[in-house]
Amino acid sequence: MSVVTRFAPSPTGYLHIGGARTALFNWLYARHTGGRFALRIEDTDRKRSTPEAIDAILSGLRWLELDWDGEVVHQFARAERHAEMARRLLVEGKAYHCYCTPEELEAMRQQARAEGRRMLYDGRWRDRDPAEAPPGVEPVVRFKAPRSGETRIGDLVQGPVTVANDQMDDMVLLRADGTPTYMLSVVVDDHDMDVTHVIRGDDHLTNAFRQYHLYDALGWQAPAFAHIPLIHGPDGAKLSKRHGALGVEAYRDMGYLPEALRNYLLRLGWSHGDEEIISTEQAIQWFDLDAVGKGAARFDFDKLNSLNGHYIRTAADERLLDLLCPLLEAHLGKPVDDAGRRRLNAALPGLKPRAETLEALADNAAFYLRDPPLPLTDKAAKLLTPESREHLERLRETLSGQEDWSKAALEMRLREFAAAREIKLGAVAQPLRAVLTGSTASPGLFEVMAVLGRAECLARLAALGAYS
RNA sequence: GACCCCAUCGUCUAGCCAGGUCCAGGACACCACCCUUUCAAGGUGGCGACGCGGGUUCAAAUCCCGCUGGGGUCACCA
């Protein structure tokens, strides 16, 4: 039987980083085994589900390039099928009506806590005659869970996990309004969708036991489970927003590349020997559930940044340019014309190793497209002393006669210039950098000059007087 | 609180299942040096961990028990 995995988010918000990793693992496992990767939207909570959230999840997956197979399944649309299965269990005596009021349930909860039990519902309607039902109360349908013995699940990540059956109460299958609960819906959908491997967050591990019983009662073969550890914040606690529990589109907007995020998320809790930089092709080839770690991992922006820097360095120039131009237009408040794009293209080799995010790349690239006089950083402004201005004046005169504007020729000319005036190269190079780039840090000076071109360099030098 | 899970450098992890080759390897971060007009990138080196206590064994990061610490779950949410 071929493998079918699924990603089943509830559309109550964006696709957050933990969900993205769950999706990635499901996708990878399906691709690795040559199986199917299905997508199901668990929108049975009508109050909290929104169409905007569905869009956010789909676009997040698309941005991450995690393509799913077949149509998206909307769980709520299958509610009737789920209810039908509940009714089947009812006639088979495997489920029953419960007429408890919320108050009664609350009282039971209180008592269970006080007694240190986790069995919350005491099953009081389990064997009670429905004739005793209080009038006017719409009942819920509860599942008759096994009360003795224990249940063992051979989790593909966690290993064998056993829970005593008396720890689980009779869960609600159908609400009083007749709508199915999540527990019922997942089981029916996973079965109907032929899901063979349920790969999901650790937080579902305890659910797996109750679901396992449901499969059993329905006479179905339960899928294999793989509960992957959750992602924690840098402090070891639950991932919060300021830790990075953001939607994937936030990562896109911060200037991360999808392949970098994929690589990072993959290595967070999974490994293949000492491999760090892992292409998607390799990931598909190598990925397996047995190499998924059991402990929770902490989210670390430093490592993500480093990985992103690597992928920026190795990205194709054309693609980078496409990503960069909109950012620069926002930065500069003006469109990037063809000449600008050509200049950026020439500048890219010097820019790439100096940025870990596209935002930083745009920041660093902006000076190439500005008109003089450039805004100076404080450090750059300090470089423009009366003495260095004098050097730059003379340099401008020297350079105005310079025809060969190649990197090598410029370097030679600059070195000669410094030698002739008996100053260090840096004494003229740094002020020149300030005037040319507005900053004290930039790509190599001669490269900058060559990219900028003769006319632009001279123009920026001529604007020297504009800086006070 | 009850139940379940987890535990190697600051962080991500290799090693653990089939004990010795591990005075524990890689990556990020940090520090130093090299390269160098600046900042990066790159190169070289450094700092840095088997949570604690008991066993088992000739030998334990690796197996067993306890403790401690962390996490998850306990809804007519998913």
Coordinates of N, CA, C and O (backbone and C1' of nucleotides) in Angstrom, one line a residue, chain B:
Chain B
rG1 P 2.0 19.1 41.2 O5' 0.6 18.3 41.3 C5' 0.0 18.0 42.5 C4' -1.4 17.4 42.2 C3' -1.3 16.2 41.2 O3' -1.0 15.0 41.9 C1' -2.9 17.7 40.5
rA2 P -0.1 13.9 41.2 O5' -1.0 13.3 40.1 C5' -2.1 12.4 40.5 C4' -2.9 12.1 39.2 C3' -2.0 11.5 38.1 O3' -1.8 10.1 38.3 C1' -3.4 13.2 37.2
rC3 P -0.5 9.4 37.8 O5' -0.7 9.4 36.2 C5' -1.6 8.6 35.6 C4' -1.7 8.9 34.1 C3' -0.4 8.9 33.3 O3' -0.1 7.6 32.9 C1' -1.6 10.9 32.8
rC4 P 1.4 7.2 32.8 O5' 1.8 7.9 31.4 C5' 1.3 7.5 30.2 C4' 1.7 8.5 29.1 C3' 3.2 8.7 28.9 O3' 3.8 7.7 28.2 C1' 2.1 10.8 28.9
rC5 P 5.3 7.4 28.4 O5' 6.0 8.6 27.7 C5' 5.8 8.8 26.3 C4' 6.4 10.1 25.8 C3' 7.9 10.4 26.2 O3' 8.7 9.7 25.2 C1' 6.7 12.3 26.7
rC6 P 10.2 9.3 25.7 O5' 11.0 10.6 25.8 C5' 11.1 11.4 24.6 C4' 11.7 12.8 24.9 C3' 13.1 12.7 25.6 O3' 14.1 12.6 24.7 C1' 11.6 14.2 26.8
rA7 P 15.5 12.0 25.2 O5' 16.1 13.2 26.0 C5' 16.4 14.5 25.4 C4' 17.1 15.4 26.4 C3' 18.4 14.8 26.8 O3' 19.6 15.5 26.5 C1' 16.9 15.1 28.7
rU8 P 19.9 16.8 25.8 O5' 21.5 16.8 25.8 C5' 22.1 16.3 27.0 C4' 23.6 16.2 26.7 C3' 24.2 17.4 25.9 O3' 24.5 18.4 26.9 C1' 24.9 15.4 24.9
rC9 P 24.0 19.9 26.6 O5' 25.3 20.5 25.9 C5' 25.4 22.0 25.8 C4' 26.8 22.3 25.7 C3' 27.1 23.8 25.2 O3' 27.6 24.6 26.3 C1' 28.6 22.2 24.2
rG10 P 26.7 24.9 27.6 O5' 25.7 26.0 27.0 C5' 24.8 26.7 27.9 C4' 24.0 27.7 27.0 C3' 23.3 27.0 25.8 O3' 22.0 26.6 26.2 C1' 24.6 28.8 25.1
rU11 P 21.4 25.3 25.6 O5' 21.2 25.7 24.1 C5' 20.1 26.6 23.8 C4' 20.0 26.8 22.3 C3' 19.9 25.5 21.6 O3' 18.6 24.9 21.5 C1' 21.5 26.9 20.6
rC12 P 18.4 23.4 21.4 O5' 18.8 23.1 19.9 C5' 18.0 23.7 18.8 C4' 18.5 23.2 17.5 C3' 18.7 21.7 17.4 O3' 17.5 21.1 17.1 C1' 20.6 22.8 16.6
rU13 P 17.3 19.6 17.6 O5' 18.4 18.9 16.7 C5' 19.1 17.7 17.2 C4' 20.3 17.6 16.4 C3' 21.1 16.3 16.7 O3' 20.5 15.2 15.9 C1' 22.6 18.1 16.6
rA14 P 20.7 13.8 16.5 O5' 22.2 13.5 16.1 C5' 22.6 13.5 14.7 C4' 24.1 13.0 14.6 C3' 24.4 11.7 15.3 O3' 23.9 10.6 14.6 C1' 26.1 13.2 15.6
rG15 P 23.2 9.3 15.2 O5' 24.3 8.8 16.2 C5' 25.5 8.1 15.7 C4' 26.5 8.0 16.8 C3' 26.1 7.1 18.0 O3' 26.3 5.8 17.7 C1' 27.2 9.1 18.7
rC16 P 25.1 4.7 17.6 O5' 24.6 4.6 19.1 C5' 25.3 4.0 20.2 C4' 24.6 4.1 21.4 C3' 23.2 3.3 21.4 O3' 23.3 2.3 22.3 C1' 22.9 5.6 22.1
rC17 P 23.5 0.8 22.0 O5' 22.1 0.4 21.4 C5' 20.9 0.3 22.3 C4' 19.7 0.1 21.5 C3' 19.8 -1.1 20.6 O3' 19.5 -2.3 21.3 C1' 18.9 0.7 19.4
rA18 P 19.9 -3.7 20.8 O5' 21.3 -4.2 21.6 C5' 22.4 -3.4 21.5 C4' 23.4 -4.1 20.5 C3' 24.7 -3.3 20.3 O3' 25.7 -3.8 21.0 C1' 23.6 -3.9 18.2
rG19 P 25.8 -3.6 22.6 O5' 26.2 -2.0 22.8 C5' 27.5 -1.7 22.4 C4' 27.9 -0.6 23.4 C3' 29.4 -0.4 23.4 O3' 29.5 1.0 23.1 C1' 28.5 -0.9 25.6
rG20 P 30.7 1.3 22.0 O5' 32.0 1.1 22.9 C5' 32.7 2.1 23.5 C4' 34.0 1.6 24.1 C3' 35.2 1.8 23.2 O3' 36.0 2.8 23.7 C1' 35.2 -0.4 24.3
rU21 P 36.2 4.2 23.2 O5' 36.7 4.0 21.7 C5' 38.2 4.0 21.5 C4' 38.4 4.0 20.0 C3' 37.6 5.1 19.2 O3' 38.2 6.3 19.3 C1' 37.5 3.0 18.1
rC22 P 37.5 7.6 19.0 O5' 37.0 8.3 20.4 C5' 37.7 8.7 21.5 C4' 36.7 9.2 22.5 C3' 36.2 8.1 23.4 O3' 36.5 8.4 24.8 C1' 34.4 9.2 22.4
rC23 P 37.9 8.8 25.2 O5' 37.7 10.3 25.5 C5' 36.8 10.7 26.5 C4' 37.3 11.9 27.2 C3' 37.8 13.0 26.3 O3' 36.7 13.9 26.0 C1' 39.4 12.6 28.0
rA24 P 36.8 14.9 24.8 O5' 35.7 14.4 23.8 C5' 36.0 13.4 22.8 C4' 34.7 13.1 22.0 C3' 33.9 14.3 21.6 O3' 34.3 14.7 20.3 C1' 32.5 12.9 22.8
rG25 P 35.3 16.0 20.1 O5' 35.1 16.2 18.5 C5' 35.6 15.3 17.6 C4' 34.6 15.2 16.4 C3' 34.0 16.4 16.0 O3' 34.8 17.2 15.1 C1' 32.3 14.8 16.3
rG26 P 34.7 18.8 15.1 O5' 33.4 19.1 14.2 C5' 33.4 18.6 12.9 C4' 32.0 18.8 12.3 C3' 31.5 20.2 12.4 O3' 32.0 21.0 11.3 C1' 29.8 18.7 13.1
rA27 P 32.1 22.6 11.5 O5' 30.6 23.1 11.6 C5' 29.8 23.0 10.4 C4' 28.4 23.5 10.7 C3' 28.3 24.9 11.4 O3' 28.4 25.9 10.4 C1' 27.0 23.4 12.6
rC28 P 29.0 27.4 10.8 O5' 27.8 28.0 11.8 C5' 26.5 28.3 11.2 C4' 25.6 28.8 12.3 C3' 26.2 30.0 13.1 O3' 26.0 31.2 12.5 C1' 25.2 28.3 14.5
rA29 P 27.1 32.3 12.7 O5' 27.0 32.6 14.2 C5' 25.9 33.3 14.8 C4' 26.0 33.4 16.3 C3' 27.3 34.0 16.8 O3' 27.3 35.4 16.8 C1' 26.8 32.0 18.0
rC30 P 28.6 36.2 16.5 O5' 29.5 35.9 17.7 C5' 29.1 36.4 19.0 C4' 30.0 35.9 20.1 C3' 31.5 36.2 19.8 O3' 31.9 37.5 20.1 C1' 31.3 33.9 20.5
rC31 P 33.0 38.2 19.2 O5' 34.3 37.6 19.7 C5' 34.7 37.7 21.1 C4' 36.0 37.0 21.3 C3' 37.1 37.2 20.3 O3' 37.8 38.4 20.5 C1' 36.8 34.9 20.6
rA32 P 38.5 39.1 19.3 O5' 39.7 38.2 18.9 C5' 40.8 38.0 19.9 C4' 41.8 37.1 19.3 C3' 42.3 37.4 17.9 O3' 43.3 38.3 17.9 C1' 41.7 35.1 18.0
rC33 P 43.6 39.2 16.6 O5' 44.3 38.3 15.6 C5' 45.5 37.7 15.9 C4' 45.8 36.6 14.9 C3' 45.8 37.0 13.4 O3' 47.0 37.6 13.0 C1' 44.6 34.9 13.7
rC34 P 46.9 38.6 11.8 O5' 46.7 37.6 10.5 C5' 47.7 36.6 10.2 C4' 47.2 35.8 9.0 C3' 46.7 36.6 7.8 O3' 47.8 37.0 7.0 C1' 45.1 35.0 8.2
rC35 P 47.9 38.4 6.3 O5' 46.7 38.3 5.2 C5' 46.8 37.4 4.1 C4' 45.5 37.4 3.3 C3' 45.0 38.8 2.9 O3' 45.6 39.2 1.7 C1' 43.3 37.6 3.9
rU36 P 46.5 40.6 1.6 O5' 45.4 41.7 1.8 C5' 44.4 41.9 0.8 C4' 43.3 42.7 1.4 C3' 43.7 44.1 1.9 O3' 43.8 45.1 0.9 C1' 42.3 43.0 3.5
rU37 P 44.7 46.4 1.2 O5' 43.6 47.4 2.0 C5' 44.1 48.5 2.7 C4' 43.0 49.4 3.0 C3' 41.7 48.7 3.5 O3' 41.8 48.6 4.9 C1' 41.1 50.2 1.7
rU38 P 41.0 47.3 5.6 O5' 39.6 47.9 5.8 C5' 39.3 49.0 6.6 C4' 37.8 49.3 6.6 C3' 37.0 48.1 7.0 O3' 36.8 48.0 8.4 C1' 36.1 49.2 5.1
rC39 P 36.7 46.6 9.1 O5' 35.3 46.1 8.6 C5' 34.1 46.8 9.1 C4' 32.9 46.3 8.3 C3' 32.8 44.8 8.3 O3' 32.2 44.3 9.5 C1' 32.4 45.6 6.2
rA40 P 32.3 42.8 10.0 O5' 31.4 42.1 8.9 C5' 31.6 40.8 8.4 C4' 30.8 40.6 7.2 C3' 31.0 39.2 6.5 O3' 30.1 38.3 7.1 C1' 31.3 40.9 4.9
rA41 P 30.6 36.8 7.5 O5' 30.9 36.2 6.1 C5' 29.9 35.9 5.2 C4' 30.5 35.6 3.8 C3' 31.5 34.4 3.9 O3' 30.8 33.2 3.8 C1' 32.4 36.2 2.7
rG42 P 31.4 32.0 4.6 O5' 32.8 31.7 4.1 C5' 33.0 31.3 2.7 C4' 34.5 31.3 2.4 C3' 35.4 30.5 3.5 O3' 35.4 29.1 3.3 C1' 36.4 32.6 2.9
rG43 P 35.6 28.1 4.5 O5' 37.1 28.3 4.8 C5' 38.1 27.9 3.9 C4' 39.5 28.2 4.4 C3' 39.8 27.7 5.8 O3' 40.1 26.4 5.8 C1' 40.5 30.0 5.6
rU44 P 39.8 25.5 7.1 O5' 40.9 26.0 8.1 C5' 42.3 25.8 7.9 C4' 43.0 26.5 9.0 C3' 42.6 26.1 10.4 O3' 43.2 24.8 10.8 C1' 42.9 28.4 10.3
rG45 P 42.4 23.9 11.8 O5' 42.5 24.7 13.2 C5' 43.7 24.7 14.0 C4' 43.7 25.8 15.0 C3' 42.7 25.6 16.2 O3' 43.2 24.7 17.1 C1' 42.6 27.8 15.4
rG46 P 42.1 24.0 18.1 O5' 41.7 25.1 19.1 C5' 42.6 25.8 19.9 C4' 41.9 26.9 20.7 C3' 40.7 26.5 21.5 O3' 41.1 26.0 22.8 C1' 40.2 28.4 20.3
rC47 P 40.2 25.0 23.6 O5' 39.0 25.9 24.1 C5' 39.3 27.0 25.0 C4' 38.0 27.8 25.2 C3' 36.9 26.9 25.7 O3' 36.9 26.7 27.1 C1' 36.1 28.4 24.0
rG48 P 36.8 25.2 27.7 O5' 35.3 24.8 27.5 C5' 34.3 25.6 28.1 C4' 33.0 25.4 27.3 C3' 32.7 23.9 27.2 O3' 32.1 23.4 28.4 C1' 32.4 25.0 25.1
rA49 P 32.4 21.9 28.8 O5' 31.1 21.2 28.5 C5' 29.8 21.6 29.2 C4' 28.8 20.6 28.7 C3' 29.0 19.2 29.0 O3' 28.6 18.9 30.4 C1' 28.3 19.4 26.8
rC50 P 29.2 17.7 31.2 O5' 28.8 16.4 30.3 C5' 27.8 15.5 30.8 C4' 26.9 15.2 29.7 C3' 25.8 14.1 30.0 O3' 24.6 14.6 29.6 C1' 27.2 13.5 28.1
rG51 P 23.3 14.5 30.6 O5' 23.7 15.2 31.9 C5' 24.0 16.6 31.9 C4' 23.6 17.2 33.2 C3' 23.8 16.3 34.4 O3' 25.1 16.5 35.0 C1' 21.6 17.0 34.4
rC52 P 25.9 15.3 35.6 O5' 25.1 15.0 37.0 C5' 25.1 16.0 38.0 C4' 24.3 15.5 39.2 C3' 24.6 14.1 39.6 O3' 25.7 14.1 40.5 C1' 22.3 14.3 39.4
rG53 P 26.7 12.9 40.6 O5' 25.7 11.8 41.3 C5' 25.3 12.0 42.7 C4' 24.4 10.9 43.1 C3' 24.9 9.5 42.8 O3' 25.8 9.1 43.8 C1' 22.6 9.6 42.2
rG54 P 26.7 7.8 43.5 O5' 25.6 6.7 44.1 C5' 25.8 5.4 43.7 C4' 24.5 4.7 43.8 C3' 24.5 3.3 43.1 O3' 25.0 2.3 43.9 C1' 22.7 4.6 42.3
rG55 P 26.4 1.7 43.5 O5' 26.2 1.3 42.0 C5' 26.2 -0.1 41.7 C4' 24.8 -0.6 41.6 C3' 24.8 -1.7 40.5 O3' 24.9 -3.0 41.1 C1' 23.3 0.0 39.9
rU56 P 26.3 -3.8 40.9 O5' 26.0 -4.3 39.4 C5' 24.8 -5.0 39.1 C4' 24.7 -5.2 37.7 C3' 26.0 -5.6 36.9 O3' 26.3 -7.0 37.1 C1' 24.8 -3.9 35.7
rU57 P 27.7 -7.4 37.6 O5' 28.6 -7.0 36.3 C5' 28.4 -7.6 35.0 C4' 29.2 -6.9 34.0 C3' 30.6 -6.7 34.3 O3' 31.4 -7.9 34.1 C1' 29.7 -4.7 33.4
rC58 P 32.5 -8.3 35.1 O5' 33.7 -7.2 34.8 C5' 34.8 -7.0 35.7 C4' 35.8 -6.1 35.0 C3' 35.3 -4.8 34.4 O3' 35.2 -3.8 35.4 C1' 36.6 -5.9 32.8
rA59 P 33.9 -2.8 35.5 O5' 34.1 -2.0 34.1 C5' 35.1 -1.1 33.9 C4' 35.1 -0.6 32.5 C3' 33.8 0.1 32.1 O3' 33.7 1.5 32.5 C1' 34.5 -1.4 30.4
rA60 P 32.4 2.2 32.9 O5' 31.6 2.3 31.5 C5' 32.0 3.2 30.5 C4' 30.8 3.9 30.0 C3' 30.1 4.7 31.1 O3' 30.4 6.1 31.1 C1' 28.5 3.2 30.1
rA61 P 30.8 7.1 30.0 O5' 29.5 7.8 29.2 C5' 28.8 8.8 29.9 C4' 27.6 9.1 29.1 C3' 26.7 7.9 28.7 O3' 25.8 7.6 29.7 C1' 27.2 9.2 26.7
rU62 P 25.0 6.3 29.7 O5' 24.2 6.4 28.3 C5' 23.3 5.4 27.9 C4' 23.6 5.0 26.4 C3' 23.5 3.5 26.2 O3' 22.3 3.3 25.3 C1' 25.5 4.4 25.3
rC63 P 20.9 3.3 26.0 O5' 20.9 2.0 26.9 C5' 20.6 0.7 26.3 C4' 20.5 -0.3 27.4 C3' 19.7 0.1 28.6 O3' 18.3 0.0 28.4 C1' 21.8 -0.8 29.3
rC64 P 17.3 0.9 29.3 O5' 17.4 0.3 30.7 C5' 16.9 -1.0 31.0 C4' 16.9 -1.2 32.5 C3' 16.3 -0.1 33.3 O3' 14.9 -0.3 33.5 C1' 18.5 -0.7 34.2
rC65 P 14.1 1.1 33.8 O5' 14.4 1.3 35.3 C5' 13.9 0.5 36.3 C4' 14.4 1.0 37.7 C3' 14.0 2.4 38.0 O3' 12.7 2.5 38.5 C1' 16.3 2.1 38.5
rG66 P 11.9 3.9 38.3 O5' 12.6 4.9 39.4 C5' 12.5 4.6 40.8 C4' 13.4 5.5 41.5 C3' 13.2 7.0 41.3 O3' 12.1 7.5 42.1 C1' 15.5 6.5 41.2
rC67 P 11.3 8.8 41.6 O5' 12.4 9.9 41.8 C5' 12.9 10.3 43.2 C4' 14.0 11.3 43.0 C3' 13.7 12.6 42.3 O3' 13.0 13.5 43.2 C1' 15.7 11.8 41.5
rU68 P 12.0 14.6 42.7 O5' 13.0 15.6 41.8 C5' 14.0 16.4 42.5 C4' 14.9 17.0 41.5 C3' 14.1 17.9 40.4 O3' 13.8 19.2 40.9 C1' 15.7 16.5 39.4
rG69 P 12.5 19.9 40.3 O5' 13.0 20.2 38.9 C5' 14.0 21.2 38.6 C4' 14.4 21.1 37.2 C3' 13.3 21.4 36.2 O3' 13.0 22.8 36.1 C1' 14.5 19.6 35.5
rG70 P 11.5 23.2 35.7 O5' 11.3 22.8 34.2 C5' 12.1 23.5 33.2 C4' 11.9 22.8 31.9 C3' 10.5 22.7 31.3 O3' 10.0 23.9 30.8 C1' 11.7 20.6 31.0
rG71 P 8.4 24.2 30.9 O5' 7.9 23.2 29.7 C5' 8.3 23.3 28.4 C4' 7.8 22.2 27.6 C3' 6.3 21.9 27.5 O3' 5.7 22.8 26.6 C1' 7.4 19.9 27.9
rG72 P 4.1 23.1 26.9 O5' 3.4 21.7 26.4 C5' 3.5 21.3 25.1 C4' 2.8 20.0 25.0 C3' 1.4 19.9 25.4 O3' 0.5 20.4 24.4 C1' 2.6 18.1 26.3
rU73 P -0.9 21.0 24.8 O5' -1.7 19.8 25.4 C5' -2.0 18.7 24.5 C4' -2.7 17.6 25.3 C3' -3.9 18.1 26.1 O3' -5.0 18.3 25.3 C1' -2.6 16.7 27.4
rC74 P -6.3 19.0 25.9 O5' -6.9 17.9 26.7 C5' -8.1 18.0 27.4 C4' -8.1 17.0 28.6 C3' -8.8 17.6 29.8 O3' -10.2 17.4 29.7 C1' -6.7 16.6 30.4
rA75 P -11.0 18.7 29.6 O5' -12.3 18.0 28.9 C5' -12.5 18.2 27.6 C4' -13.8 19.0 27.4 C3' -14.4 18.8 26.0 O3' -15.7 18.4 26.0 C1' -13.5 21.1 26.3
rC76 P -16.9 18.8 26.7 O5' -17.6 19.1 25.3 C5' -17.4 18.4 24.2 C4' -18.1 19.2 23.1 C3' -17.9 20.7 23.3 O3' -17.1 21.2 22.3 C1' -20.3 20.1 23.2
rC77 P -17.3 22.2 21.2 O5' -16.0 23.1 21.0 C5' -14.8 22.7 21.4 C4' -13.8 23.4 20.5 C3' -13.2 22.5 19.4 O3' -14.0 22.4 18.3 C1' -11.5 23.8 20.5
rA78 P -13.9 21.2 17.2 O5' -12.4 21.3 16.7 C5' -12.1 22.4 15.7 C4' -10.6 22.4 15.5 C3' -10.0 21.1 15.0 O3' -10.1 21.0 13.6 C1' -8.8 21.7 16.9

